[in-house]
mmCIF file of C-alpha atoms and ligand atoms in Angstrom:
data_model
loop_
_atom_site.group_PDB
_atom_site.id
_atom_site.type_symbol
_atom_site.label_atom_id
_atom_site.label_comp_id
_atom_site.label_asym_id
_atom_site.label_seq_id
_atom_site.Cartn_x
_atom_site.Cartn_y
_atom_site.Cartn_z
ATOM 1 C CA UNK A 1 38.248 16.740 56.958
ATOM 2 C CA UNK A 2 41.547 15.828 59.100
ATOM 3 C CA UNK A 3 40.338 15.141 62.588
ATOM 4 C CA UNK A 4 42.759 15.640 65.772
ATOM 5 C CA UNK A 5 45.897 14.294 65.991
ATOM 6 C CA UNK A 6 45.922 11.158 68.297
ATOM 7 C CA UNK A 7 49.141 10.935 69.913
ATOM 8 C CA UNK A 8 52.563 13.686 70.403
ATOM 9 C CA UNK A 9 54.353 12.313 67.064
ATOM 10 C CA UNK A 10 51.045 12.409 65.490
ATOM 11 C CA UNK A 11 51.183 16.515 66.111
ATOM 12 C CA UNK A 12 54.820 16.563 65.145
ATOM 13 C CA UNK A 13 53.895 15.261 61.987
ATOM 14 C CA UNK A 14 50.969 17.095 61.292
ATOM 15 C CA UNK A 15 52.866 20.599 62.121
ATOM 16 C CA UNK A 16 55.452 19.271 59.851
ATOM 17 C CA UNK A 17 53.406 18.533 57.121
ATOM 18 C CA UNK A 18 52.745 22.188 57.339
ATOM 19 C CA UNK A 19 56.893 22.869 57.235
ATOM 20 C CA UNK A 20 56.561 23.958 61.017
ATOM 21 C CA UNK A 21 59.476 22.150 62.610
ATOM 22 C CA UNK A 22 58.181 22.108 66.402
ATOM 23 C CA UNK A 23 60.453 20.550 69.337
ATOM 24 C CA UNK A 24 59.422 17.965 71.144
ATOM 25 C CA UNK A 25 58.015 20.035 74.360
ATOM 26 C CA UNK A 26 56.222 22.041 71.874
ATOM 27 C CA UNK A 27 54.294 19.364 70.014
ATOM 28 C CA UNK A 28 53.483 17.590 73.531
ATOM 29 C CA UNK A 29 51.633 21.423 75.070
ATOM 30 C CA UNK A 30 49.946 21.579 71.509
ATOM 31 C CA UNK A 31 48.758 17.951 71.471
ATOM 32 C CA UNK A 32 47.370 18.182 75.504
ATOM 33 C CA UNK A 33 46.167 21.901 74.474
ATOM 34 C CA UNK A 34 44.167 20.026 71.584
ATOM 35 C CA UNK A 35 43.219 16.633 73.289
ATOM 36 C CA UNK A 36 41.806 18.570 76.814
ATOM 37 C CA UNK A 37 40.569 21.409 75.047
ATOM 38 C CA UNK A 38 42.556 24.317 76.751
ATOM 39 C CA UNK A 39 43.911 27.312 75.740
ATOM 40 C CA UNK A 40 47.642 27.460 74.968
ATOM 41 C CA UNK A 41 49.509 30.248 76.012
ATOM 42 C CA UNK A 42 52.983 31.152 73.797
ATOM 43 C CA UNK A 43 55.027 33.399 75.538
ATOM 44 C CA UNK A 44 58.348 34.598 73.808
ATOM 45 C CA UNK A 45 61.021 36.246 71.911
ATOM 46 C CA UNK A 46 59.916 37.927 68.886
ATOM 47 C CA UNK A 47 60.529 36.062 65.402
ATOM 48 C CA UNK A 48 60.614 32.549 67.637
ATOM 49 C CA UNK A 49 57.004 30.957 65.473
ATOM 50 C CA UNK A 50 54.390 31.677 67.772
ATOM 51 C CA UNK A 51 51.649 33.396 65.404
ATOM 52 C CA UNK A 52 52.810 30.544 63.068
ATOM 53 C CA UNK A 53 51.785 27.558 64.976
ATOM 54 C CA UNK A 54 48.315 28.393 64.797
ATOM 55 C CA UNK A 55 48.365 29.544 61.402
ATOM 56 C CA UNK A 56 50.024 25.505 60.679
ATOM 57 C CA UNK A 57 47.539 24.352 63.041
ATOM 58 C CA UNK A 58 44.341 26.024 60.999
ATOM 59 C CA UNK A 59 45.618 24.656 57.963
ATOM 60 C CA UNK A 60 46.474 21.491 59.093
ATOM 61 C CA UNK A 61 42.953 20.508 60.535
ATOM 62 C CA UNK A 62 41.109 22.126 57.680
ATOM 63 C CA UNK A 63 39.491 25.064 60.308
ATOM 64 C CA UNK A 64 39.205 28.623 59.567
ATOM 65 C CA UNK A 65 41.450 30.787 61.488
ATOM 66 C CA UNK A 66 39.796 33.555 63.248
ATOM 67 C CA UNK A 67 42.798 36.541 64.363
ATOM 68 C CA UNK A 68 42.439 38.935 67.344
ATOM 69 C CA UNK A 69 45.152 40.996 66.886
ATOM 70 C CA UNK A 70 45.565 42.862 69.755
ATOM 71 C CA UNK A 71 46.515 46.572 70.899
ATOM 72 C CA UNK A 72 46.983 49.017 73.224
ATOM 73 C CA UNK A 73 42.816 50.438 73.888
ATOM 74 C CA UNK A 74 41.233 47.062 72.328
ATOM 75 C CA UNK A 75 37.971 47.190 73.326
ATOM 76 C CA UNK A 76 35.079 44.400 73.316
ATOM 77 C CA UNK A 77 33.039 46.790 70.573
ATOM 78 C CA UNK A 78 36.259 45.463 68.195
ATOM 79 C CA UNK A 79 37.021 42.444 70.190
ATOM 80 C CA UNK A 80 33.696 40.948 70.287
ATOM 81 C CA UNK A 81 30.124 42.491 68.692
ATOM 82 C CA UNK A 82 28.884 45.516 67.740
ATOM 83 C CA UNK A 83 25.619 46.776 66.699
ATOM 84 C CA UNK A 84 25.553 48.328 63.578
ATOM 85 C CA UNK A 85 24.265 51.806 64.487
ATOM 86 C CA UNK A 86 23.694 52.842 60.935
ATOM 87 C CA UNK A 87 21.205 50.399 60.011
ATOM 88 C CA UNK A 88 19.501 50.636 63.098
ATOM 89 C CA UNK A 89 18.811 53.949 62.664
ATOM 90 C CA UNK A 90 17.846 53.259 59.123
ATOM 91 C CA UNK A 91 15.087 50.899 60.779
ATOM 92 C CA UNK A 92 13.660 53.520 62.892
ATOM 93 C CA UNK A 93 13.221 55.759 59.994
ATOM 94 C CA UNK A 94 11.506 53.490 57.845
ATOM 95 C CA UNK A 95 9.724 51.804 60.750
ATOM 96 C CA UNK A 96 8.454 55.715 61.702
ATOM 97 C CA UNK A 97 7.406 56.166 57.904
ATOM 98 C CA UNK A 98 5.375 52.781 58.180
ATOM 99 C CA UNK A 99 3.693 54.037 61.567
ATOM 100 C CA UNK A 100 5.028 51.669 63.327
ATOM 101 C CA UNK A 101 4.492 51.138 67.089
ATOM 102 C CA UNK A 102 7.448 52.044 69.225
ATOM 103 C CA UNK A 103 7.703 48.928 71.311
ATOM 104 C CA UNK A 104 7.738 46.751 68.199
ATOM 105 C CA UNK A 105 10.278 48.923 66.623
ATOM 106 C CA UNK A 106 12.498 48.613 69.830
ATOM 107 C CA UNK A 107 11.923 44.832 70.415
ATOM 108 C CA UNK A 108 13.197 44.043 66.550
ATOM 109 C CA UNK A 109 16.474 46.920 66.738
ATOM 110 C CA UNK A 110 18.509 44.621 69.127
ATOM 111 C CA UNK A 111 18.035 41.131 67.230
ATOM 112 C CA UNK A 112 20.674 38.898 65.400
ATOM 113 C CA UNK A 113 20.380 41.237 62.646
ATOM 114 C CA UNK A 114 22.143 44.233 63.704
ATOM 115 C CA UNK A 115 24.259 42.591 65.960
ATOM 116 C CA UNK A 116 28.208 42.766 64.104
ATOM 117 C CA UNK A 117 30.183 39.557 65.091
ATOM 118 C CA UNK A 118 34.094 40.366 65.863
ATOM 119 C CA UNK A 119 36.704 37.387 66.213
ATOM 120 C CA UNK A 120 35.300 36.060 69.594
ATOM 121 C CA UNK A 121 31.978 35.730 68.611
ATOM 122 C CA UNK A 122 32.635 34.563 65.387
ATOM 123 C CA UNK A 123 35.140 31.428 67.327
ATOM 124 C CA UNK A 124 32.145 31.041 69.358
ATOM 125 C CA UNK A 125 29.493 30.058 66.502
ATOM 126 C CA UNK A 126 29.064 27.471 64.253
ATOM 127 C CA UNK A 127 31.366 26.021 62.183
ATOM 128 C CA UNK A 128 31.782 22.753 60.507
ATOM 129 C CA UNK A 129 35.297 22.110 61.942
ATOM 130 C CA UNK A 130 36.369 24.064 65.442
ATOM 131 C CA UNK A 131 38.388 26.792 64.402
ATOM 132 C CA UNK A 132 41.206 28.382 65.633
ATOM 133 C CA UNK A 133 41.280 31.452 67.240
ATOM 134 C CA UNK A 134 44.200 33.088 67.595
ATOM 135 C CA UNK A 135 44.236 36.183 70.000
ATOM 136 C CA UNK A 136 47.740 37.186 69.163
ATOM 137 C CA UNK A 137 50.249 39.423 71.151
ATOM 138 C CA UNK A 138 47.862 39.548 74.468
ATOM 139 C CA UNK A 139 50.868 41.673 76.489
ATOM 140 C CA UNK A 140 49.618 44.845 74.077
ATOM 141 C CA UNK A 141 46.128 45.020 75.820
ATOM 142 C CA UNK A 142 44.849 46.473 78.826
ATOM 143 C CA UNK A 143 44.089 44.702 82.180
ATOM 144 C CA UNK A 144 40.703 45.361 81.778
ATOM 145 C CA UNK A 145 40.215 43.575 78.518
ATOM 146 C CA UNK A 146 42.237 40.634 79.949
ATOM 147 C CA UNK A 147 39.468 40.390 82.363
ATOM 148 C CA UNK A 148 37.242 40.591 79.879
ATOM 149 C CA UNK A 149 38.491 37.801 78.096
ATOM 150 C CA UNK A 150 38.807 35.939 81.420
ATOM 151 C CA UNK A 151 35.662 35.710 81.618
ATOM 152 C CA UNK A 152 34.967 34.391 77.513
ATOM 153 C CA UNK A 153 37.757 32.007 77.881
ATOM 154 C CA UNK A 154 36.175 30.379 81.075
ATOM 155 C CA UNK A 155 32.918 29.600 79.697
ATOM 156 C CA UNK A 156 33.270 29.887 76.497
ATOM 157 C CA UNK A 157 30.204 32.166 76.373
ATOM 158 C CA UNK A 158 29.688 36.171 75.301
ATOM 159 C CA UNK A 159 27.054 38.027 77.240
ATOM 160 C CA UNK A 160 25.218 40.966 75.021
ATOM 161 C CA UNK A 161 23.331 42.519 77.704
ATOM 162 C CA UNK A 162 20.290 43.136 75.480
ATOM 163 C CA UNK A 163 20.638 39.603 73.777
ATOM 164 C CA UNK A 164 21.278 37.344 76.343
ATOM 165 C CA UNK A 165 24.197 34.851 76.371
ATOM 166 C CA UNK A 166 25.977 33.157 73.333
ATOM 167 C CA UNK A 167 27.415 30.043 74.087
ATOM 168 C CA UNK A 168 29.885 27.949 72.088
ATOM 169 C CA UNK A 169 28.822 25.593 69.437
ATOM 170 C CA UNK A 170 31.930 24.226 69.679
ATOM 171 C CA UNK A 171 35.025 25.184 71.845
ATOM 172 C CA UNK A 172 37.421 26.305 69.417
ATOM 173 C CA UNK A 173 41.198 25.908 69.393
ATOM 174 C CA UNK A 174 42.799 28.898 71.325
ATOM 175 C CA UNK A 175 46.453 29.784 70.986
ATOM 176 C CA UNK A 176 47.413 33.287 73.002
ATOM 177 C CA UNK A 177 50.715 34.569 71.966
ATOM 178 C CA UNK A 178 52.851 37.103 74.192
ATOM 179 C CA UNK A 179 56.209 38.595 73.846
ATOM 180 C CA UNK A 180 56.294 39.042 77.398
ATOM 181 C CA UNK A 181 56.524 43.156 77.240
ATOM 182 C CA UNK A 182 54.396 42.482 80.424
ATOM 183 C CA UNK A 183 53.370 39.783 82.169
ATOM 184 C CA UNK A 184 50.079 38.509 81.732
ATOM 185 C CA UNK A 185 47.571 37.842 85.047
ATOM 186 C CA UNK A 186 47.818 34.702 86.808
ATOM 187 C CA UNK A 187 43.718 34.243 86.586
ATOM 188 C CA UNK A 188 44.095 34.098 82.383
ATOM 189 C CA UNK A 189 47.487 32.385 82.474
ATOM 190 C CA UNK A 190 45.932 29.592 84.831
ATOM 191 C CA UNK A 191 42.860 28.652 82.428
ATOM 192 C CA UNK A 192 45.538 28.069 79.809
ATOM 193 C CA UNK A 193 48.693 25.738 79.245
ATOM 194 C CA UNK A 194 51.618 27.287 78.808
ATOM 195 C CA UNK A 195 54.655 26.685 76.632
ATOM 196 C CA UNK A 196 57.829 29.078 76.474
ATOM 197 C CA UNK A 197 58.547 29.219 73.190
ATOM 198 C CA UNK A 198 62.841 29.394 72.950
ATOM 199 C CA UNK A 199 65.310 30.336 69.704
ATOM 200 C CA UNK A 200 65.903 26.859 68.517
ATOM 201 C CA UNK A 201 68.992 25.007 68.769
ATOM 202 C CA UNK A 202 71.512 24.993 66.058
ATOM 203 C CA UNK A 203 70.017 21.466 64.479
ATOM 204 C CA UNK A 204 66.249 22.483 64.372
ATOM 205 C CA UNK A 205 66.984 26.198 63.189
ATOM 206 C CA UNK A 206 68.566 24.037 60.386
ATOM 207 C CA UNK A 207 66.025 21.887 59.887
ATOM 208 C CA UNK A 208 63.935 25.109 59.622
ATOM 209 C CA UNK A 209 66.134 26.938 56.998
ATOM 210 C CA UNK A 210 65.513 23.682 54.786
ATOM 211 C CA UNK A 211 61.690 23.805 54.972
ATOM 212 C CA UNK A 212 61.470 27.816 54.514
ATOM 213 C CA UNK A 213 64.481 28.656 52.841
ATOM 214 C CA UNK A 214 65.063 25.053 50.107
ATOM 215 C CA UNK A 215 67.078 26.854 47.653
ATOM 216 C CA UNK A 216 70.266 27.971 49.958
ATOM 217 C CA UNK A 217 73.097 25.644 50.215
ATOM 218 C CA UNK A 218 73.438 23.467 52.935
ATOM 219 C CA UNK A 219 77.182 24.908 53.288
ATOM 220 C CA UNK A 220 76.034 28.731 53.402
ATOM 221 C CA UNK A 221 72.942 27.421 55.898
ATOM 222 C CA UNK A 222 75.417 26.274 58.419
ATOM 223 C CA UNK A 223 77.541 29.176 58.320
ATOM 224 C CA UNK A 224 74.231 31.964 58.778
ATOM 225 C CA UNK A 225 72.872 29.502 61.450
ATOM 226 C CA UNK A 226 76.071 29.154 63.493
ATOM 227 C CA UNK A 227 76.708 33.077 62.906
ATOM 228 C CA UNK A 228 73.277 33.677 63.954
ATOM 229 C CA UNK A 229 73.370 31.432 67.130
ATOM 230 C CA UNK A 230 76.643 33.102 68.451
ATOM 231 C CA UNK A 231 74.886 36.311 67.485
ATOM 232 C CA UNK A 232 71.764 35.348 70.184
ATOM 233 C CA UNK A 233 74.579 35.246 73.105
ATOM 234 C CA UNK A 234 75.467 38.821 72.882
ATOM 235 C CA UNK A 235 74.226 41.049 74.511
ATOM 236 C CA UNK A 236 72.350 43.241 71.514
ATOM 237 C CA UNK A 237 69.199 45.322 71.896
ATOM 238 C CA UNK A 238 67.786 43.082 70.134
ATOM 239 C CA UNK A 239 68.581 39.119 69.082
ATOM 240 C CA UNK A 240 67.701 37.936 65.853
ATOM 241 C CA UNK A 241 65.003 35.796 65.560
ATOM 242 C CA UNK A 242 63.774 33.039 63.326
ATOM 243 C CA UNK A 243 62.289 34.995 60.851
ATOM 244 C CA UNK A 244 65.484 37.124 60.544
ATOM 245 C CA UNK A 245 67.934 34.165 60.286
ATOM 246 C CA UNK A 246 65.271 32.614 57.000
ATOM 247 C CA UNK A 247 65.360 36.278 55.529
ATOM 248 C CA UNK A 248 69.336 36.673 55.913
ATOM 249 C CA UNK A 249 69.655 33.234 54.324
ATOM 250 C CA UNK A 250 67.583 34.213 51.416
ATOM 251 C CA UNK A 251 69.385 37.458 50.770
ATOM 252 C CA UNK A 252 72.484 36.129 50.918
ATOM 253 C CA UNK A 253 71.514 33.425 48.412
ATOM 254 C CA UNK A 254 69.653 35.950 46.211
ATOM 255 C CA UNK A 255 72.872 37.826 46.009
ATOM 256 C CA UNK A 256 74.762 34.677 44.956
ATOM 257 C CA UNK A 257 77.123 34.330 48.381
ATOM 258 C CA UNK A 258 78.009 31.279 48.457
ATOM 259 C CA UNK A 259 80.293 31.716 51.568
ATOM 260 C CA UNK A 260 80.000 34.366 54.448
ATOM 261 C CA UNK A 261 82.911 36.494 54.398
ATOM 262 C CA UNK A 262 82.988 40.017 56.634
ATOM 263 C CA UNK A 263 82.529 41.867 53.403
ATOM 264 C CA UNK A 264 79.118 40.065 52.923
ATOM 265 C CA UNK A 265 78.001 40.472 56.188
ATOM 266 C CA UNK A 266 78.754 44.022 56.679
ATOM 267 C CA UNK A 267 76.692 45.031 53.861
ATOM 268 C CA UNK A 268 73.596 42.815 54.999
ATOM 269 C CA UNK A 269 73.663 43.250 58.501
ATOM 270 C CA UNK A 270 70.316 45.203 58.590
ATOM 271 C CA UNK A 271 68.464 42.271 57.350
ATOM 272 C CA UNK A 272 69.360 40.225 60.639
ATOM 273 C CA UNK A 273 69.600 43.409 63.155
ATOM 274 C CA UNK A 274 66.956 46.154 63.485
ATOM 275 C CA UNK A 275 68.886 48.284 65.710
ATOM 276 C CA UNK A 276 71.311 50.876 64.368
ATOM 277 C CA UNK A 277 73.488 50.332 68.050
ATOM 278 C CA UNK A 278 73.582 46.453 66.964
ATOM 279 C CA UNK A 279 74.812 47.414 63.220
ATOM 280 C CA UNK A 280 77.195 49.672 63.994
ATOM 281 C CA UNK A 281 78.829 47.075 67.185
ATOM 282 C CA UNK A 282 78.881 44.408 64.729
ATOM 283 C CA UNK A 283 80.011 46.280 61.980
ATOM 284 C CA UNK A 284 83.788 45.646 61.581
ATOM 285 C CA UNK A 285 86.098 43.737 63.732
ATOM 286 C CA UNK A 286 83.377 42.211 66.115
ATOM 287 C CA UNK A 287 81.373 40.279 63.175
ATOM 288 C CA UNK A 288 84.679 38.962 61.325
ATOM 289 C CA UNK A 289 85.844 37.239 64.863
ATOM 290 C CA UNK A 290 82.200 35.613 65.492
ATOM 291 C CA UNK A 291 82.458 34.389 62.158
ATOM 292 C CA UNK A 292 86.221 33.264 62.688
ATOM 293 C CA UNK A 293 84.532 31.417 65.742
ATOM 294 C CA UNK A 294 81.894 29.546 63.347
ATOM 295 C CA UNK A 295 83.854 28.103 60.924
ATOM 296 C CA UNK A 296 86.408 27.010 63.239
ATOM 297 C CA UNK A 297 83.417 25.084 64.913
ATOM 298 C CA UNK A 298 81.997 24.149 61.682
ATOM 299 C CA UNK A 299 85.874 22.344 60.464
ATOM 300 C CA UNK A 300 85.700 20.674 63.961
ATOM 301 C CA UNK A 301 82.718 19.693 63.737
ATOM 302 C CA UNK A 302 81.084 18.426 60.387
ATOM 303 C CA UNK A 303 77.329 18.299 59.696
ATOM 304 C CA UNK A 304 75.982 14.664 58.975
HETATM 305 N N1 LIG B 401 59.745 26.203 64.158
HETATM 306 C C1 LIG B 401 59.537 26.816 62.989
HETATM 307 N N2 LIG B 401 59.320 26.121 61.873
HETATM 308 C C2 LIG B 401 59.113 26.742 60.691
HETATM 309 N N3 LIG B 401 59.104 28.086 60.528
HETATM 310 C C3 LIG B 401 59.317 28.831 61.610
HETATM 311 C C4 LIG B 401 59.528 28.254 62.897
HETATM 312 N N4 LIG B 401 59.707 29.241 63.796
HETATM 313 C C5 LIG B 401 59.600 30.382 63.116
HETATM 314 N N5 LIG B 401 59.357 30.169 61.812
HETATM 315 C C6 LIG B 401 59.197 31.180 60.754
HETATM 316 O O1 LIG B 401 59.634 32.412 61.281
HETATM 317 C C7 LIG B 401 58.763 33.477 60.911
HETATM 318 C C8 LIG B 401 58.313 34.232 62.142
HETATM 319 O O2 LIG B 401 57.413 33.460 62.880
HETATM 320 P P1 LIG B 401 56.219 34.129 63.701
HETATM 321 O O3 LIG B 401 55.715 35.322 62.996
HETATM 322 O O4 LIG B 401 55.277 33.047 64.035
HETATM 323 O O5 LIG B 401 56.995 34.582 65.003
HETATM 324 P P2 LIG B 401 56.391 35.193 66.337
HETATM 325 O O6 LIG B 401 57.002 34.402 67.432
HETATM 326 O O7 LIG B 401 54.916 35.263 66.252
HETATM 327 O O8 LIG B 401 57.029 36.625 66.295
HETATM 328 P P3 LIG B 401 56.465 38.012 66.907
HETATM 329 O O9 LIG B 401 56.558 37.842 68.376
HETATM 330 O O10 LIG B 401 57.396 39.019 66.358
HETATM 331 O O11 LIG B 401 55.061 38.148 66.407
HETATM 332 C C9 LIG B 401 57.619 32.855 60.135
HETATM 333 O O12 LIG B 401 57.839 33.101 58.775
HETATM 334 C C10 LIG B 401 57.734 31.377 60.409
HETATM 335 O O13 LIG B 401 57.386 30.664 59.271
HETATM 336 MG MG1 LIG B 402 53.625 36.887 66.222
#
């Protein structure tokens, strides 16, 4: 089974191994995260490889990854346990057909047995490695659930009111993602470390397009990556992220480009913009003089 990693270049490589190409501020909070067993909080743009790293992370240490994926009215019944209603009532009927007594029937309905483990009970008991939990995109929840999980991520414990307390068999790995639609409370945010995760910089979103997208050219790489990079200092409704810049790569490759012209990018636009506004400003004269800009840059400066 892989154990921790032991020093910062140790997690580098390890995320790497899993094509995750991390910066080096980002492989330092996950390595402290790991070593002092803390939480670590991702806050960021959308598309920037938050979900990911503990995705990488799970299958890099060999641990089962455990999702909370959160929303708007999560509630500890999905977050957490449940009974299971249906076969407790089950058990009183056969228990009334058997004449049971009523104490005994009560004292056996709220045992392990009934009892429904969500994600943060499930990260909470056994396992042979720690897992991961991930409780992804935390800023879609409700205060009060964040105080509920203020409260599991402190101790590491669930109280069931007619069980008792669960504690952890293990603390498990805990990455919180955000996207920062609001801000999360200070009490959560201060039991955790945190780590803003950033678009990357024209080098590592390269290094990324040759991990997740090997088969485009390094030439048509460095155009979508410089295009895509100028793209992020407009002001658009929304900036292409990660994920958009390895899907535009792929298209364009799939449709045998092996140079970005405006042509090319007029007709693919929606596969890096989600916005209709953002197509249609692009769309025309704005795109051909960002892409003007890039290979200007790119004749200036040469790769390698
Ligand atoms: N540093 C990276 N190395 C390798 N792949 C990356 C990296 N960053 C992002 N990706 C890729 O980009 C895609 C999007 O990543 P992910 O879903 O983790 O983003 P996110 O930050 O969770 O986005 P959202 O906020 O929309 O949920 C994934 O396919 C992931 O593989
Ligand atoms: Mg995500």
């Amino acid at each position: 089974m892989p154990s921790s990693p032991v020093s910062i270049d140790a997690t580098a490589a390890l995320l790497a191994a899993q094509d995750y190409v991390a910066d080096r501020q980002l492989a330092t909070a996950v390595f402290l995260a790991l070593k002092l067993n803390r939480p670590l909080f991702l806050e960021g743009e959308p598309g920037t490889g938050k979900t990911e790293i503990a995705k990488v992370l799970a299958s890099g240490l060999g641990a089962e990854l455990i999702r909370l994926q959160c929303y708007e009215g999560l509630d500890v019944n999905s977050a957490a346990y449940e009974w299971n209603y249906a076969q407790q009532l089950l058990e009183i009927r056969l228990a009334e057909t058997a004449h049971e007594a009523r104490d005994r029937i009560a004292a056996n309905l709220f045992s392990d047995r009934f009892l429904v483990a969500r994600p943060l009970l499930r990260a909470l008991q056994p396992h042979a490695t720690a897992p991961v939990l991930l409780i992804d995109e935390l800023d879609r929840t409700d205060e009060p659930f964040e105080a509920y999980l203020l409260e599991v991520l402190s101790d590491f414990q669930v109280t069931i009111p007619e069980l008792g307390t669960i504690k952890a068999a293990q603390t498990p790995i805990v990455i919180i993602t955000s996207n920062r639609t609001r801000e999360i409370h200070d009490a959560l945010k201060r039991r955790c470390f945190y780590h803003w995760v950033d678009y990357p910089d024209l080098q590592r979103e390269l290094e990324i397009l040759k991990v997740k997208a090997p088969g485009v050219s390094e030439r048509l790489s460095r155009q979508v990556v410089g295009f895509v990079q100028e793209l992020r200092k407009l002001d658009l409704f929304k900036s292409p992220g990660v994920a958009e810049s390895i899907d535009w790569a792929t298209a364009l490759s799939e449709l045998n480009a092996l140079d970005l012209d405006p042509k090319t990018i007029n007709d693919t636009l929606g596969v890096l913009l989600k916005y209709q506004d953002d197509i249609q400003r692009l769309q025309g004269s704005e795109a051909a003089e960002i892409l003007r800009q890039v290979k200007s840059d790119i004749a200036a400066q040469p790769l390698g």
